[in-house]
Amino acid sequence: MAYEEPVTDYDKIVENCTCAFCGSNCDDLDYLVKDNRVVAVRHACRLGASKIMEDEDQRLIVPMIRDETGELVETDWDTALDKAAELIANAVRPLFYGWSETSIECMKKGLKLTEYVGAVIDNQATICHGPTVQAVQNVGYPLMTLGEVKNRADMVVYSGSNPMNAHPRHLSRYTMFPRGWFRPRGRYDRTLVTWDPKFSDTAKMSDIWVPFEENGDYEFVNAIRAVLKGKELKKDVIAGIPKEDIIELTEAMKNVEFGALFFGLGLTHTLSKQRNIDIAIQLVQDLNAYTKWVLLPMRGHFNVNGFNIFLSYEMGFPYGVDFCRGYPRYMIGETTTIDLLNRREPDVFMVIAADPGAHFPGGALAHLTNIPVIQIDIHWGPSTELADVVLPGTFIGVETAGTSYRMDSVPIHMKKAIDPPETCREDEWIVNELYERVKKIKEASK
Amino acid sequence: MKTITLTPKKFSSIALEFDELIPDKVYDWNKEDFEKYEVPIGNSRFPLTDYFDIEIEGSAEGPEEVKMILDGDMGRVKYIGCKMSAGDILVNGDADLQVGAEMTGGSIKVNGNAESYAGREMKGGSLEIMGNVREYCGTSYIGEWRGMSDGIIKVHGNAGKQLADCMSGGEIYVDGGCDILAGIHMTKGYIEIGGDVTRWPAGQMKNGTVVIKGKLGRLLEGFEVEGIYKNPEIHGKQLTGKYIKYKGDIGVNGKGSLWLNAEKNRDLL
């Protein structure tokens, strides 16, 4: 990588901003602002910095509606909002998906709209940590804050996740490198373990790498639990790991002072899905008979956890909540986005702060091409190509203040640093405006 | 005896919900009641007559005298027989999600395949599926630790993933094969699988019985051999042939029993 000169040409520094990229929600960033643009970011990782600085070139600036020829044409806010409200008001099975990259304040308005029209509200957990949430409902949540890990942990396990690539500051800010109260020498006082079939960048810097076979997670953890209960292992190799290594690892895990297990989609989305997490949580419960162990999912977007917390608090269910009968219902496979789209049920799809066009399976996307799609987002992406109405929002944490929840469920206020483009509107305002307009249409038709 | 026949005439890709059309609620309905009835579809309700031709014969004093015939493909009709306590339902085609969920009595027969959550949290009665079932047959509600607690489910085809999770009573018979984690977290009850099983049956089971007559792909380390039995009598049923009996799952100090056909699973002997 070429050497880059430090940026010295700026008007002001906005300190202690919160990064709007991954679930680590680093809240120590300094933005260097010139002419109402962020020209440099201090302390952020490359992922966060590039999202904050380099988004502008793909920025959605004005509302758009797809015309008869299939082209998106620019329009004014009134026309675009009326069109979107009309689609929502006349829908029989509307589905509102996304929400993980916007603020809790906006979600609150979104839930009001969902409940009013009898729609389904769902977020990205449906394609990422949904199985985690299900397992937590089954067997509990031995949770901690990242500050506890920083100050206490002497063993950190990453399972099926690669924070060096996906959460680059996770190790340096919270788990491995910082010097904590009980770990004064930082990295030297801690053991890093990676359970991953891949020799990932995190595995490369680990003290112990456990490359169990793909889809072997459940069997591997089951064997550790059996060892903890005093069983002599029968098979020589379990899920690709020699039994001696499993016994050695189990002993090491028993003999630490404070252990933390972090897991990502490598654990949640292999063969046995939520049961992998279920058994990992129970392993942590078992280990607590010997020493202190905790567990945490590595959440992806900066507010994906926030949506689950918000919806659980408001409705009792974490994601995929269906209001079509007037009361909240939640059933994996029935009220979740991908299943609904695969079954070709929704007749209007609203996506806010998400990019299903880039991430959904082909079958689900095929249905999106057949139904009206409303997009509320800040930049152009594959979903814009599917959208019939485009409503440009603002960037939470840069252009608009808001609340988000870090992966360990700590709420964090995200500052406003610069002004949004004049033609864009805040997500919260857009969703509220849709609610008002839908209400007007519904009441007029009564 | 009252026979209610619903013949589909129009397909809706948005699923219809039939939780209000169970014998307990419709036994005293006449034809006008059905014609007046609007069925929930998405966030609205539409006349049932838009989607079905309705025929009624005879009369009934109670739900136990009702026989409902859903004469056609019910692949987009959810909650058939949900929470029913008596009467019979016959589906001459596929059934959608949640067929027989939370039923406490009566019987349902599906002459086709069933989608996921068939017989979820069943508390009694019988559910027979002539084809295959998808995932989570006879399971619990998400987060609930008690699944199916009584009644009988018979599947003549194959069963999907996580059959009967958290089962706390009742019986399940699968003639065909079964995917991963059948009987996970089960605490009581009986599961008999006639065909082959891919992986990890009875993970984290505390009690209950799982019998596998076919070949097992992979067994968990949490199970320990207790012995080999010839023609064992399990759960009041006489099985023929040699069976290996395992106890587990050790991880949860389980006392459940897992029986594997010894002939088909020679590699485990």
XYZ file of C-alpha atoms in Angstrom, chain A residues 36-325:
290
model
C -19.113 20.349 4.819
C -17.326 17.160 3.704
C -15.424 14.617 5.776
C -11.948 14.668 4.198
C -10.217 12.338 6.646
C -11.034 10.089 9.574
C -8.692 9.408 12.455
C -8.638 6.157 14.476
C -11.043 4.250 12.211
C -10.140 1.062 10.372
C -9.992 1.166 6.577
C -13.522 -0.243 6.259
C -15.052 2.405 8.494
C -12.990 5.252 7.073
C -13.820 4.399 3.483
C -17.522 4.141 4.227
C -17.511 7.519 5.944
C -15.408 9.351 3.333
C -15.908 7.697 -0.007
C -19.629 7.128 -0.132
C -20.330 10.443 -1.753
C -19.740 9.369 -5.348
C -22.619 6.866 -5.304
C -24.857 9.040 -3.215
C -28.608 9.132 -3.927
C -29.496 12.801 -3.961
C -33.062 13.217 -5.223
C -36.246 11.106 -5.049
C -36.902 8.996 -8.127
C -39.788 7.008 -9.621
C -39.506 4.345 -12.303
C -41.513 5.370 -15.377
C -43.293 3.259 -18.019
C -40.086 2.780 -19.992
C -38.412 1.243 -16.965
C -36.058 4.157 -16.278
C -35.703 5.864 -12.912
C -36.598 9.520 -13.334
C -36.056 12.314 -10.850
C -39.112 13.768 -9.190
C -40.093 15.905 -6.215
C -40.630 14.634 -2.677
C -44.422 15.000 -2.701
C -44.898 12.886 -5.814
C -42.485 10.190 -4.638
C -43.955 9.966 -1.135
C -47.538 9.884 -2.472
C -46.640 7.091 -4.872
C -44.951 5.068 -2.101
C -47.827 5.671 0.324
C -50.355 4.569 -2.294
C -48.464 1.322 -2.908
C -48.287 0.588 0.823
C -51.910 1.505 1.509
C -53.216 -0.820 -1.219
C -50.981 -3.778 -0.385
C -52.326 -7.023 1.063
C -49.002 -8.481 2.153
C -46.494 -5.633 2.536
C -43.028 -6.432 3.821
C -40.687 -3.839 5.356
C -37.130 -5.061 5.422
C -33.816 -3.539 6.486
C -33.500 -1.074 9.387
C -30.044 -2.215 10.572
C -28.195 0.810 9.245
C -30.538 3.430 10.569
C -31.312 4.786 14.007
C -33.593 3.437 16.726
C -35.617 6.654 16.359
C -36.395 5.736 12.736
C -37.262 2.135 13.679
C -39.816 3.470 16.131
C -41.622 5.298 13.332
C -41.256 2.213 11.128
C -42.916 -0.010 13.691
C -45.826 2.423 13.939
C -46.306 2.245 10.166
C -45.962 -1.555 10.156
C -48.560 -1.993 12.859
C -50.944 0.429 11.181
C -50.928 -1.299 7.787
C -50.570 -4.892 9.059
C -47.228 -5.552 7.422
C -44.248 -7.752 8.219
C -41.196 -6.019 9.697
C -37.852 -7.766 9.463
C -34.179 -6.902 9.537
C -30.865 -8.317 8.363
C -30.801 -10.784 11.280
C -33.047 -12.892 9.076
C -30.046 -13.615 6.840
C -27.267 -13.355 9.456
C -27.561 -13.845 13.216
C -31.203 -14.968 13.237
C -30.256 -18.503 14.344
C -28.312 -16.932 17.227
C -31.402 -15.114 18.393
C -33.431 -18.335 18.229
C -30.831 -20.232 20.267
C -30.727 -17.433 22.828
C -34.486 -17.798 23.218
C -34.014 -21.509 23.811
C -31.099 -21.638 26.233
C -30.233 -18.130 27.437
C -27.573 -15.524 26.832
C -24.364 -15.613 28.928
C -23.507 -12.080 27.844
C -20.936 -9.492 28.948
C -19.789 -6.084 27.805
C -16.661 -5.714 25.717
C -15.111 -3.667 28.530
C -15.160 -6.745 30.747
C -13.313 -8.723 28.103
C -10.749 -5.945 27.740
C -10.060 -5.796 31.471
C -10.364 -9.452 32.410
C -10.156 -11.996 29.592
C -7.091 -14.202 29.385
C -8.513 -16.483 26.705
C -10.443 -15.268 23.678
C -11.975 -17.734 21.217
C -13.207 -16.681 17.776
C -15.384 -19.308 16.175
C -16.500 -19.123 12.558
C -15.622 -15.459 12.373
C -12.699 -13.499 11.016
C -12.531 -10.176 12.850
C -9.194 -9.240 11.242
C -11.153 -8.753 8.009
C -14.703 -8.051 9.138
C -14.345 -6.215 12.474
C -10.760 -4.937 12.132
C -10.604 -3.025 15.418
C -12.262 -5.729 17.518
C -8.972 -7.263 18.613
C -7.101 -3.994 19.036
C -9.839 -2.096 20.827
C -11.657 -4.682 22.924
C -10.280 -8.182 23.161
C -6.643 -8.950 22.426
C -4.187 -6.064 22.351
C -5.438 -3.465 24.851
C -3.935 -3.463 28.314
C -6.709 -4.074 30.832
C -6.963 -3.762 34.610
C -6.205 -7.435 35.215
C -4.204 -7.899 31.995
C -1.511 -5.224 32.282
C 0.661 -6.615 29.498
C -2.129 -6.780 26.894
C -1.491 -9.365 24.191
C 1.149 -11.203 26.266
C -1.373 -11.925 29.016
C -3.928 -13.450 26.689
C -4.343 -16.574 24.596
C -6.062 -16.232 21.223
C -7.862 -19.299 19.889
C -9.590 -19.602 16.511
C -12.033 -22.359 15.645
C -12.382 -22.157 11.915
C -12.101 -24.561 8.982
C -10.334 -21.749 7.097
C -6.824 -20.531 7.861
C -8.165 -17.002 8.077
C -6.193 -13.854 8.891
C -7.345 -14.191 12.498
C -6.223 -17.839 12.552
C -2.791 -16.749 11.274
C -2.176 -14.620 14.336
C -3.757 -17.036 16.834
C -1.918 -19.050 19.459
C -4.188 -22.051 18.845
C -6.008 -22.814 15.595
C -8.663 -25.544 15.639
C -9.562 -26.359 12.028
C -12.600 -28.549 12.512
C -14.231 -29.746 9.333
C -16.962 -27.770 7.637
C -20.391 -28.450 9.155
C -18.667 -30.296 11.998
C -19.342 -27.589 14.597
C -22.124 -29.357 16.457
C -20.242 -32.627 16.739
C -17.043 -30.844 17.851
C -18.729 -28.850 20.629
C -20.718 -31.921 21.678
C -17.407 -33.770 22.131
C -15.975 -30.943 24.298
C -19.093 -31.088 26.462
C -18.748 -34.865 26.807
C -15.092 -34.421 27.899
C -16.180 -31.828 30.454
C -18.603 -34.384 31.905
C -15.744 -36.868 32.228
C -16.377 -39.078 29.212
C -13.525 -40.869 27.520
C -13.813 -40.133 23.808
C -14.313 -43.212 21.637
C -13.541 -42.027 18.133
C -9.934 -41.116 17.322
C -10.854 -38.155 15.166
C -13.979 -36.090 15.843
C -15.126 -33.564 13.242
C -11.628 -33.551 11.800
C -9.825 -32.943 15.137
C -7.790 -35.680 16.905
C -9.309 -36.574 20.263
C -6.070 -35.720 22.147
C -6.312 -32.169 20.826
C -9.925 -31.875 21.975
C -8.958 -33.050 25.477
C -6.020 -30.611 25.566
C -8.204 -27.722 24.394
C -10.885 -28.560 26.969
C -8.265 -28.559 29.755
C -6.919 -25.212 28.544
C -10.415 -23.730 28.504
C -11.085 -24.992 32.036
C -7.912 -23.487 33.411
C -8.235 -19.860 32.381
C -9.426 -17.080 34.681
C -11.857 -15.463 32.273
C -12.717 -16.796 28.845
C -14.754 -15.165 26.085
C -16.203 -16.962 23.073
C -17.056 -14.853 20.044
C -18.789 -16.391 17.063
C -19.803 -15.265 13.615
C -21.752 -16.531 10.665
C -19.352 -19.468 10.290
C -21.139 -20.963 13.283
C -24.668 -19.668 12.722
C -24.976 -20.647 9.087
C -23.502 -24.092 8.841
C -25.546 -27.265 8.708
C -27.235 -27.307 12.108
C -27.782 -23.514 12.285
C -29.305 -22.397 15.596
C -28.360 -25.690 17.244
C -24.677 -24.813 16.838
C -25.239 -21.703 18.912
C -27.529 -23.577 21.273
C -24.775 -26.087 22.079
C -22.082 -23.367 22.231
C -24.153 -21.481 24.818
C -24.565 -24.684 26.809
C -20.817 -25.280 26.593
C -20.268 -21.844 28.124
C -22.767 -22.742 30.855
C -20.838 -25.979 31.507
C -17.487 -24.168 31.618
C -18.866 -21.845 34.277
C -18.736 -24.796 36.671
C -14.940 -24.400 36.511
C -14.234 -20.770 35.691
C -15.828 -17.654 34.236
C -16.803 -17.898 30.575
C -18.972 -15.613 28.470
C -20.162 -15.534 24.874
C -21.056 -12.915 22.281
C -22.168 -12.972 18.643
C -20.100 -10.837 16.266
C -22.918 -8.679 14.898
C -22.402 -7.220 11.451
C -24.094 -3.837 10.918
C -23.761 -1.100 13.486
C -27.413 -1.287 14.522
C -28.492 -4.837 13.652
C -28.420 -5.688 17.329
C -30.313 -2.476 18.022
C -33.234 -3.586 15.873
C -33.477 -6.922 17.693
C -33.320 -5.210 21.081
C -35.823 -2.565 20.029
C -38.319 -5.021 18.587
C -37.982 -7.447 21.498
C -38.644 -4.571 23.866
C -41.623 -3.248 21.927
C -43.207 -6.442 20.613
C -41.665 -9.367 22.456
C -40.146 -10.824 19.305
C -36.699 -10.028 17.890
C -37.228 -9.978 14.104
C -39.588 -11.198 11.400
C -42.715 -9.898 13.131
C -45.964 -10.212 11.204
C -48.853 -7.849 12.006
C -51.204 -9.038 9.266
C -53.824 -10.274 11.730
